[in-house]
């Protein structure tokens, strides 16, 4: 049977797009070589942090802010559709200056963000330690981003898979899409390893770090894996309410009595490994933020591959030359945050309701 849409990749991005398109009435098949939500989407820390992530005002910040604004309703809809709580937490983020050199970075961030009218506050050391008594006495001052929130990305992956399935999406698990099928200048489906042709009127490339590796793409897709390691420390009773960021490490409190310390940024190709070098850096960064973590139990370590692009921005929307071919990849450090927005804008394009203006800046055509 020919589907309307085949989505390659069942991470949070592929599932969000599939859910939206299926809810609009399309027959969608997700092709996933392993288990949905178990690659970068599983490895992430779940921060929804436009102000801690963007380096300047502009279209990328606008995209992140728009995605962030969608989150409360998105989380509520997923809970209603699946019964899964995606752990949306709105305590906000504190960004600490712990060393003299950190102050330059925080001053710069405060200057451009307050000039842009964004919700950023400057807190003295006493105010920081009143809010979060476990942070280091070395804390000089901090920025507070009250609107930078968090979600449990692992629960999100399960919820999006479930919501997509409930909307009627078919999942082909253990199926590896090896090539794009084309009929002239139209996408016509994908070829699976083993030779099966899966025909469809539209194809969405949502394979995360692997999205550029299929044969037959009309152009090079410069998505490269950017390795990130994280560790989880036991935190019972919870040490923090806020996400705590610093120029060297971030700590993300989780409701299950853990705090995540992340993350390395390394270029190791497709190798995924937890290394002594990575762990040493994360442990030092975590204990610098909260000295009492030096005695906490390490309960899990892992590594994942962020889908990075040359400019650090996602690749969204239709191919300019091949009809029916859509991109939803390259979300790098912000794919959890951008999942609802990507689902909506790519899903709407699949439904023939036009291409969102915000996507124009992030099309594949920018790579020439
Ligand atoms: C350490 C770390 C921390 C992060 N922290 C945050 C954070 O705090 N906040 C945030 O917003 N983002 C964060 N991210 C980024 C975020 O995790 C990613 O941007 C996001 O998960 C990308 O989702 P995806 O669905 O595109 O990719 P993935 O989750 O990697 O999913 C891609 C899927 O496609 C499948 N696939 C690929 N090619 C094929 C093929 N040819 N055939 C069949 N299946 C295929 C894969 O098996 C995989 O399941 C972090 C990432 C890492 C690694």
PDB file of C-alpha atoms in Angstrom, residues 2-9 13-14 17-18 21 26-31 176-183 185-192 197-207 211 214-218 221 315-320 322-329 346-347 349-351 364:
ATOM      1  CA  UNK A   2       1.319   3.430  -0.896  1.00  0.00           C
ATOM      2  CA  UNK A   3       1.456   5.848   2.056  1.00  0.00           C
ATOM      3  CA  UNK A   4       0.894   9.572   1.828  1.00  0.00           C
ATOM      4  CA  UNK A   5       4.082  10.246   3.784  1.00  0.00           C
ATOM      5  CA  UNK A   6       7.065   8.215   4.869  1.00  0.00           C
ATOM      6  CA  UNK A   7       9.081   9.727   7.716  1.00  0.00           C
ATOM      7  CA  UNK A   8      12.641   8.416   8.030  1.00  0.00           C
ATOM      8  CA  UNK A   9      13.554   8.404  11.732  1.00  0.00           C
ATOM      9  CA  UNK A  13      11.384  15.085  15.581  1.00  0.00           C
ATOM     10  CA  UNK A  14      10.144  12.327  13.275  1.00  0.00           C
ATOM     11  CA  UNK A  17       6.014  15.501  12.397  1.00  0.00           C
ATOM     12  CA  UNK A  18       4.242  12.157  11.911  1.00  0.00           C
ATOM     13  CA  UNK A  21       0.450  15.025   9.688  1.00  0.00           C
ATOM     14  CA  UNK A  26      -2.649  11.775   6.136  1.00  0.00           C
ATOM     15  CA  UNK A  27      -1.560   8.137   6.124  1.00  0.00           C
ATOM     16  CA  UNK A  28       1.947   8.283   7.573  1.00  0.00           C
ATOM     17  CA  UNK A  29       4.551   5.550   8.001  1.00  0.00           C
ATOM     18  CA  UNK A  30       7.596   6.069  10.236  1.00  0.00           C
ATOM     19  CA  UNK A  31      10.622   3.997   9.249  1.00  0.00           C
ATOM     20  CA  UNK A 176      16.670   0.843   7.615  1.00  0.00           C
ATOM     21  CA  UNK A 177      15.962   3.356   4.831  1.00  0.00           C
ATOM     22  CA  UNK A 178      19.010   3.259   2.575  1.00  0.00           C
ATOM     23  CA  UNK A 179      17.973   5.405  -0.410  1.00  0.00           C
ATOM     24  CA  UNK A 180      15.478   8.029  -1.510  1.00  0.00           C
ATOM     25  CA  UNK A 181      13.234   6.920  -4.365  1.00  0.00           C
ATOM     26  CA  UNK A 182      12.435   9.544  -6.975  1.00  0.00           C
ATOM     27  CA  UNK A 183      10.218   9.825 -10.026  1.00  0.00           C
ATOM     28  CA  UNK A 185      11.793  15.693  -9.773  1.00  0.00           C
ATOM     29  CA  UNK A 186       9.369  14.183  -7.231  1.00  0.00           C
ATOM     30  CA  UNK A 187      10.143  12.167  -4.094  1.00  0.00           C
ATOM     31  CA  UNK A 188       8.453   8.783  -4.427  1.00  0.00           C
ATOM     32  CA  UNK A 189       9.372   6.932  -1.221  1.00  0.00           C
ATOM     33  CA  UNK A 190      12.372   5.121   0.209  1.00  0.00           C
ATOM     34  CA  UNK A 191      14.247   1.916  -0.465  1.00  0.00           C
ATOM     35  CA  UNK A 192      14.742  -0.267   2.608  1.00  0.00           C
ATOM     36  CA  UNK A 197      10.425  -0.260  -1.918  1.00  0.00           C
ATOM     37  CA  UNK A 198       8.240   1.803   0.386  1.00  0.00           C
ATOM     38  CA  UNK A 199       6.342   4.136  -1.883  1.00  0.00           C
ATOM     39  CA  UNK A 200       4.875   7.422  -0.679  1.00  0.00           C
ATOM     40  CA  UNK A 201       3.808  10.774  -2.034  1.00  0.00           C
ATOM     41  CA  UNK A 202       6.155  12.613   0.331  1.00  0.00           C
ATOM     42  CA  UNK A 203       9.316  11.793   2.280  1.00  0.00           C
ATOM     43  CA  UNK A 204      10.523  13.490   5.463  1.00  0.00           C
ATOM     44  CA  UNK A 205      14.193  13.210   6.387  1.00  0.00           C
ATOM     45  CA  UNK A 206      14.144  13.116  10.192  1.00  0.00           C
ATOM     46  CA  UNK A 207      17.045  10.766  10.811  1.00  0.00           C
ATOM     47  CA  UNK A 211      19.868  12.128   7.977  1.00  0.00           C
ATOM     48  CA  UNK A 214      20.897   8.015   2.584  1.00  0.00           C
ATOM     49  CA  UNK A 215      21.706   7.425  -1.088  1.00  0.00           C
ATOM     50  CA  UNK A 216      19.925   9.383  -3.780  1.00  0.00           C
ATOM     51  CA  UNK A 217      19.522  12.690  -1.969  1.00  0.00           C
ATOM     52  CA  UNK A 218      19.425  15.589  -4.412  1.00  0.00           C
ATOM     53  CA  UNK A 221      22.968  17.356   3.573  1.00  0.00           C
ATOM     54  CA  UNK A 315      17.254  22.226   8.494  1.00  0.00           C
ATOM     55  CA  UNK A 316      13.511  22.596   8.048  1.00  0.00           C
ATOM     56  CA  UNK A 317      10.977  22.555   5.252  1.00  0.00           C
ATOM     57  CA  UNK A 318      10.734  21.410   1.654  1.00  0.00           C
ATOM     58  CA  UNK A 319      13.531  20.849  -0.829  1.00  0.00           C
ATOM     59  CA  UNK A 320      13.576  23.714  -3.362  1.00  0.00           C
ATOM     60  CA  UNK A 322      12.477  17.927  -5.434  1.00  0.00           C
ATOM     61  CA  UNK A 323       8.730  18.091  -4.803  1.00  0.00           C
ATOM     62  CA  UNK A 324       7.515  16.115  -1.812  1.00  0.00           C
ATOM     63  CA  UNK A 325      10.929  15.957  -0.101  1.00  0.00           C
ATOM     64  CA  UNK A 326      10.966  17.622   3.324  1.00  0.00           C
ATOM     65  CA  UNK A 327      13.738  18.156   5.874  1.00  0.00           C
ATOM     66  CA  UNK A 328      13.348  17.981   9.650  1.00  0.00           C
ATOM     67  CA  UNK A 329      16.834  17.555  11.024  1.00  0.00           C
ATOM     68  CA  UNK A 346       6.756  20.498   8.690  1.00  0.00           C
ATOM     69  CA  UNK A 347       3.394  18.820   9.336  1.00  0.00           C
ATOM     70  CA  UNK A 349       3.640  21.816   4.800  1.00  0.00           C
ATOM     71  CA  UNK A 350       2.882  18.102   4.325  1.00  0.00           C
ATOM     72  CA  UNK A 351      -0.801  18.859   4.688  1.00  0.00           C
ATOM     73  CA  UNK A 364      18.283  23.392   3.015  1.00  0.00           C
TER      74      UNK A 364
END
